[in-house]
Short mmCIF file of C-alpha atoms in Angstrom, two decimals:
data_model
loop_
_atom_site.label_atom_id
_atom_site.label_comp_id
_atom_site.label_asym_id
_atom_site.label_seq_id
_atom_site.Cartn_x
_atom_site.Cartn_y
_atom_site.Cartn_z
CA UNK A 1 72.98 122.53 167.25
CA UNK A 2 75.41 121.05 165.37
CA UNK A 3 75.42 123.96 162.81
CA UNK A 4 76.26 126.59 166.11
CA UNK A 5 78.68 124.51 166.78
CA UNK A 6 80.54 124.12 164.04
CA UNK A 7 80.71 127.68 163.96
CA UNK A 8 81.39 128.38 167.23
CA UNK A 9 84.48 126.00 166.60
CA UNK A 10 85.34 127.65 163.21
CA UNK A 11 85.22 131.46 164.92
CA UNK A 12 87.89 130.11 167.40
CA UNK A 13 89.93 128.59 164.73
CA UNK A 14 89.48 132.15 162.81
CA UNK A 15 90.68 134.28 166.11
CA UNK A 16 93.42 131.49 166.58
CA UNK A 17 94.43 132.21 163.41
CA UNK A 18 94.22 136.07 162.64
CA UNK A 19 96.08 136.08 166.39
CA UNK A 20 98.77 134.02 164.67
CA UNK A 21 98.83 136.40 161.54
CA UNK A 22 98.72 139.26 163.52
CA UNK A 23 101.61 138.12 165.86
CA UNK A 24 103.79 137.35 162.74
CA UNK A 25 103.06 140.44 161.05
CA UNK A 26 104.01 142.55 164.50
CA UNK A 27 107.77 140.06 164.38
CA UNK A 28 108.45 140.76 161.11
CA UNK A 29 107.39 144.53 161.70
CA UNK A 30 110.15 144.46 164.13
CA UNK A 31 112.76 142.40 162.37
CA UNK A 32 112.32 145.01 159.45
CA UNK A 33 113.12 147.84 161.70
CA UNK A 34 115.95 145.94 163.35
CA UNK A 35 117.44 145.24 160.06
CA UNK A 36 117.28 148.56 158.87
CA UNK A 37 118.38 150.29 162.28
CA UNK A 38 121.57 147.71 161.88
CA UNK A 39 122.05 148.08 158.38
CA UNK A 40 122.33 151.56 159.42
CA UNK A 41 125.12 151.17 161.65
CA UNK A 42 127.11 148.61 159.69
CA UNK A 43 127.07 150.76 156.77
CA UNK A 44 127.91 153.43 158.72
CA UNK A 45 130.83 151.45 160.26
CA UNK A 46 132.14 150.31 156.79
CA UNK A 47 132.22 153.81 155.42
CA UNK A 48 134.23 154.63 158.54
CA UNK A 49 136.50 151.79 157.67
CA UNK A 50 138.22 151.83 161.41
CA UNK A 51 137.89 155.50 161.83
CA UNK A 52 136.15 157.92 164.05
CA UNK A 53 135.23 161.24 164.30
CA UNK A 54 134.51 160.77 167.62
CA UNK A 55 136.60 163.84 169.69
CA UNK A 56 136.51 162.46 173.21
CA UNK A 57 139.47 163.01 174.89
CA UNK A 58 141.67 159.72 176.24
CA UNK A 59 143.92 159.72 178.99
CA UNK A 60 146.70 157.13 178.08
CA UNK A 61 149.45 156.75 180.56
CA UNK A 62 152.78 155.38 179.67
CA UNK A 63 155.90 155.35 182.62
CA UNK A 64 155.47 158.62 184.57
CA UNK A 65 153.32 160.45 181.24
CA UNK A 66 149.66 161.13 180.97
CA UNK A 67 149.10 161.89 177.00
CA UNK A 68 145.81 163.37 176.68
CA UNK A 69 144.37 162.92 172.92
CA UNK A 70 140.74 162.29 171.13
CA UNK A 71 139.95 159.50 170.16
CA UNK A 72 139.99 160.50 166.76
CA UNK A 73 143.65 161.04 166.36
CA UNK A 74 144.07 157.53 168.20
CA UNK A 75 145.02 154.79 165.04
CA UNK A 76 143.88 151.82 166.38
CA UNK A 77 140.18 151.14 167.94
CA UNK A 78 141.28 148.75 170.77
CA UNK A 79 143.51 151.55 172.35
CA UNK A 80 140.65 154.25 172.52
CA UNK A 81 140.40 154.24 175.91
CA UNK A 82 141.50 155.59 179.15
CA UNK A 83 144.30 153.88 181.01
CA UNK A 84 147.96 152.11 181.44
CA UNK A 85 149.28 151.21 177.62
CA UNK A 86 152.81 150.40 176.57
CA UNK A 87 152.73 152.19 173.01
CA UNK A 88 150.02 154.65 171.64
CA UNK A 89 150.18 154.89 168.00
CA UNK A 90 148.22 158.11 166.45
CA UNK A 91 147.52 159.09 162.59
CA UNK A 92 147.21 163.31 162.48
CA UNK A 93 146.54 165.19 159.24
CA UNK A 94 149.61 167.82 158.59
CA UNK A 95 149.76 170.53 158.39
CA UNK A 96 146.70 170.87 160.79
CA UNK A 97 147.69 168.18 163.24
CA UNK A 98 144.24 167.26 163.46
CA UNK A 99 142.80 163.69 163.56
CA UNK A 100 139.60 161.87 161.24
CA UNK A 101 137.26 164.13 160.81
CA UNK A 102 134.54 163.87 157.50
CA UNK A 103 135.88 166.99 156.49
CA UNK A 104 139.43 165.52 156.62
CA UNK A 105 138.07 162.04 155.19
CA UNK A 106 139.88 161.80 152.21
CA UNK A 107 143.17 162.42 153.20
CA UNK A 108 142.48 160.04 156.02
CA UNK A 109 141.46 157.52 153.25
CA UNK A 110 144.42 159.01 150.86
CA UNK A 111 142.44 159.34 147.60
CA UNK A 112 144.11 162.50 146.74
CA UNK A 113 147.42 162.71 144.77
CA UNK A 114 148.87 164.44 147.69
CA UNK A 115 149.93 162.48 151.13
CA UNK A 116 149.61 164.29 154.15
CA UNK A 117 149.15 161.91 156.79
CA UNK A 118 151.51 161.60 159.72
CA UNK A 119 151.92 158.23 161.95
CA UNK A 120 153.07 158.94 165.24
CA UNK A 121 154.06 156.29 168.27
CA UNK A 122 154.88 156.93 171.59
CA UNK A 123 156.50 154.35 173.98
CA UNK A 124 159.12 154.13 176.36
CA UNK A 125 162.59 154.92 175.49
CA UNK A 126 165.46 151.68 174.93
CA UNK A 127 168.17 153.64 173.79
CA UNK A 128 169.80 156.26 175.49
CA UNK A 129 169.78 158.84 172.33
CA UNK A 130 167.49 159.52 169.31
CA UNK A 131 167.88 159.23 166.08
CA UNK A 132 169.64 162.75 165.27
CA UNK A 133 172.37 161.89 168.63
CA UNK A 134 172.82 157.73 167.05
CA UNK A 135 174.34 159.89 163.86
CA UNK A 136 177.89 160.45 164.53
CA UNK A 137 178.69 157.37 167.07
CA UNK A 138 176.44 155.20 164.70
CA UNK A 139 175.02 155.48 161.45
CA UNK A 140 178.10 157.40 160.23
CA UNK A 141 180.18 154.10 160.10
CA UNK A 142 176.99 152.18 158.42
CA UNK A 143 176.70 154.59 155.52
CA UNK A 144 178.83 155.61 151.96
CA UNK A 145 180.87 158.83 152.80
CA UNK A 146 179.37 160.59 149.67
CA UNK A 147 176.14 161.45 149.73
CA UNK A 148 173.91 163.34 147.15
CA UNK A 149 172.05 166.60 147.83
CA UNK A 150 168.17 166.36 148.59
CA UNK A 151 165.51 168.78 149.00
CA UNK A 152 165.34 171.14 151.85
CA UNK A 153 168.71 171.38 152.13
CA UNK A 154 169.57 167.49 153.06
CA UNK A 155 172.23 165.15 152.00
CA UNK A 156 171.03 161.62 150.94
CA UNK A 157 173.62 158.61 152.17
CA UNK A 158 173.06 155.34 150.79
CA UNK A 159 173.81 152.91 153.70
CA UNK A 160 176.72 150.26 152.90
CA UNK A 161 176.33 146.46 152.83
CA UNK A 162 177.46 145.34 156.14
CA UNK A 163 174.74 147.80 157.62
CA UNK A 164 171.92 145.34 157.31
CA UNK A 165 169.74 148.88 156.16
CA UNK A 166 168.47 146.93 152.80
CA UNK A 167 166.47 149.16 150.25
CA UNK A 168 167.03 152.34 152.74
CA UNK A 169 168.80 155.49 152.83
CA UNK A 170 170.14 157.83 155.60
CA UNK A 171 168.90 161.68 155.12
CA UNK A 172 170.68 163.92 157.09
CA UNK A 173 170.72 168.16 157.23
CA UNK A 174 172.94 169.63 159.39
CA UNK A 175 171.69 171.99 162.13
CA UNK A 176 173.76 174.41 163.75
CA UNK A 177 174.83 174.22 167.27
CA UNK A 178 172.77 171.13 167.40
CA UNK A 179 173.61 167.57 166.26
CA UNK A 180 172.15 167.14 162.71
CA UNK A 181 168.56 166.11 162.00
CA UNK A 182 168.72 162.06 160.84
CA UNK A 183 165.61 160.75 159.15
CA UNK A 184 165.58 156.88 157.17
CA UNK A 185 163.81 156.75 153.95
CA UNK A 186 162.75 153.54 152.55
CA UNK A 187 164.61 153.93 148.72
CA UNK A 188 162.57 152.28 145.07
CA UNK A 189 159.34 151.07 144.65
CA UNK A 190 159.64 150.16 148.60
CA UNK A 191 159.14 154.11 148.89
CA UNK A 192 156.75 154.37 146.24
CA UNK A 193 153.94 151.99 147.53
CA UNK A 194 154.36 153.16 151.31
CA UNK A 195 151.93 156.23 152.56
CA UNK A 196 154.70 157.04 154.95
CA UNK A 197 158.40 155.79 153.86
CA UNK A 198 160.21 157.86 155.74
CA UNK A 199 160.55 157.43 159.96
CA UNK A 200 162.29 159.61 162.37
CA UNK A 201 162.16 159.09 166.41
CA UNK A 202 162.84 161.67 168.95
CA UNK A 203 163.05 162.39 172.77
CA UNK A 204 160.01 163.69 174.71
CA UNK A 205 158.10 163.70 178.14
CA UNK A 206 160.27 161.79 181.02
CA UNK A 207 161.85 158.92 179.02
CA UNK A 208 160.05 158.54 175.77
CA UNK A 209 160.23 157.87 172.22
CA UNK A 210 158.30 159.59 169.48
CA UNK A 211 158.70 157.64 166.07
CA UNK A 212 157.49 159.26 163.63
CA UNK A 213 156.65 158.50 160.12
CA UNK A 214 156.13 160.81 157.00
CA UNK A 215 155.81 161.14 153.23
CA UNK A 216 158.94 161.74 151.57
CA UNK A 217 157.56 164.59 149.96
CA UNK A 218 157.67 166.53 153.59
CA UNK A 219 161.67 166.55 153.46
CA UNK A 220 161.74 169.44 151.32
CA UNK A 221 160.48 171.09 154.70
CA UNK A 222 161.80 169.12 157.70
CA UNK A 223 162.69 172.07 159.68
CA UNK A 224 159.16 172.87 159.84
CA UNK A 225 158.01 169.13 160.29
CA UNK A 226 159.83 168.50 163.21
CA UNK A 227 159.59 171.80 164.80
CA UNK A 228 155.38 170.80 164.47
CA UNK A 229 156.08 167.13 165.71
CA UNK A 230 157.59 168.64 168.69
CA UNK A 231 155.02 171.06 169.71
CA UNK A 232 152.39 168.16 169.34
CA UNK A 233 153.92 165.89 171.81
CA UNK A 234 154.46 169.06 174.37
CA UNK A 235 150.99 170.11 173.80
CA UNK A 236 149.69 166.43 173.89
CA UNK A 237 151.93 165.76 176.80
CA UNK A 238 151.83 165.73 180.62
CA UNK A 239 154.53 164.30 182.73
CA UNK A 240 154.49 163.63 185.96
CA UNK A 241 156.91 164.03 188.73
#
């Protein structure tokens, strides 16, 4: 009797037990595959290193404009979304004027010797003219009257030292009929370490500004440049009425 038992009591302890086993086994079956699905995603988050390919289109209204772009063209996570904003700051590749794509992923991460990245921000106008119109009532008091010739056809001003303009310089090429187009270059090793060390801003939609920012290397063709800025934001663009 005692004998049964005993091994009546040691079979429950067994099935206790390979229950036990079996249930720990089955957790850490689970916390494998959760590990692995996340390392999935977090390594496929820190390749994208903020960026997404993702092409959905976002409706971002700012004052009386609707600007309609994907997501992947939009610079910051956080404003990937649909709604009211102040400011909308994109990154496109130029010439294509197309945002991160993997095809496109190492000019987005800029391990080429060649920068083509643009950085554009829209937001509401605060001064009644852009850069090009701010020339002659403006910056042509703040800068040396002789200039040195740059590509494209520009002139290159260094500003003077009341301007408050530190390690900049005014580029300006004149345009006929049309006041000249004005662009500010960051000047020595300033220019050298930025992606983008030149910035231009300009008028579109019902009252806003497009800022703009561009390699230096893109002067030698700003006529073309700004002609493709432009046709972004009116393509990009719907304003209301």
């Amino acid at each position: 009797m005692k004998q049964a038992a005993l091994a009546n009591e040691l079979t429950v302890v067994d099935s206790r037990l390979m229950k036990r086993v079996l249930y720990a086994f089955t957790a850490l079956a689970l916390l494998s595959a959760a590990i692995s699905l996340g390392g999935k995603w977090f390594g496929h988050s820190i390749a994208m290193a903020g960026y997404t390919d993702d092409a959905t289109i976002h409706q971002v209204v700012i004052g009386n404009n609707v600007i309609a772009v994907p997501a992947n063209a939009i610079r910051f996570a956080q404003a990937r979304r649909d709604g009211i904003a102040s400011r909308l700051d994109l990154y496109l590749r130029y010439p294509q004027m197309d945002g991160y794509s993997e095809a496109a992923r190492d000019d987005f991460n800029h391990t080429g010797a060649a920068k083509n990245i643009v950085f554009l921000s829209f937001e509401q106008r605060m001064m009644s003219r852009d850069m090009s119109g701010r020339f002659a009532p403006i910056y042509s008091a703040l800068i040396n009257k002789t200039g040195i010739a740059g590509p494209g056809g520009t002139t290159v001003y260094g500003f003077n030292e009341k301007s408050g303009y530190l390690n900049e310089v005014l580029v300006v090429a004149e345009r006929p009929g049309k006041d000249p187009f004005v662009a500010r270059c960051l000047s020595g090793p300033s220019a050298d370490e930025s992606l983008a060390p030149c910035e231009r801003d300009i008028q579109v939609g019902d009252e806003l500004s497009l800022t703009y920012r561009f390699p230096r290397e893109f002067l030698g063709d700003w006529q073309t440049l700004d002609a493709a800025i432009a046709t972004e934001a009116g393509r990009v663009l719907k304003t209301g009425h």
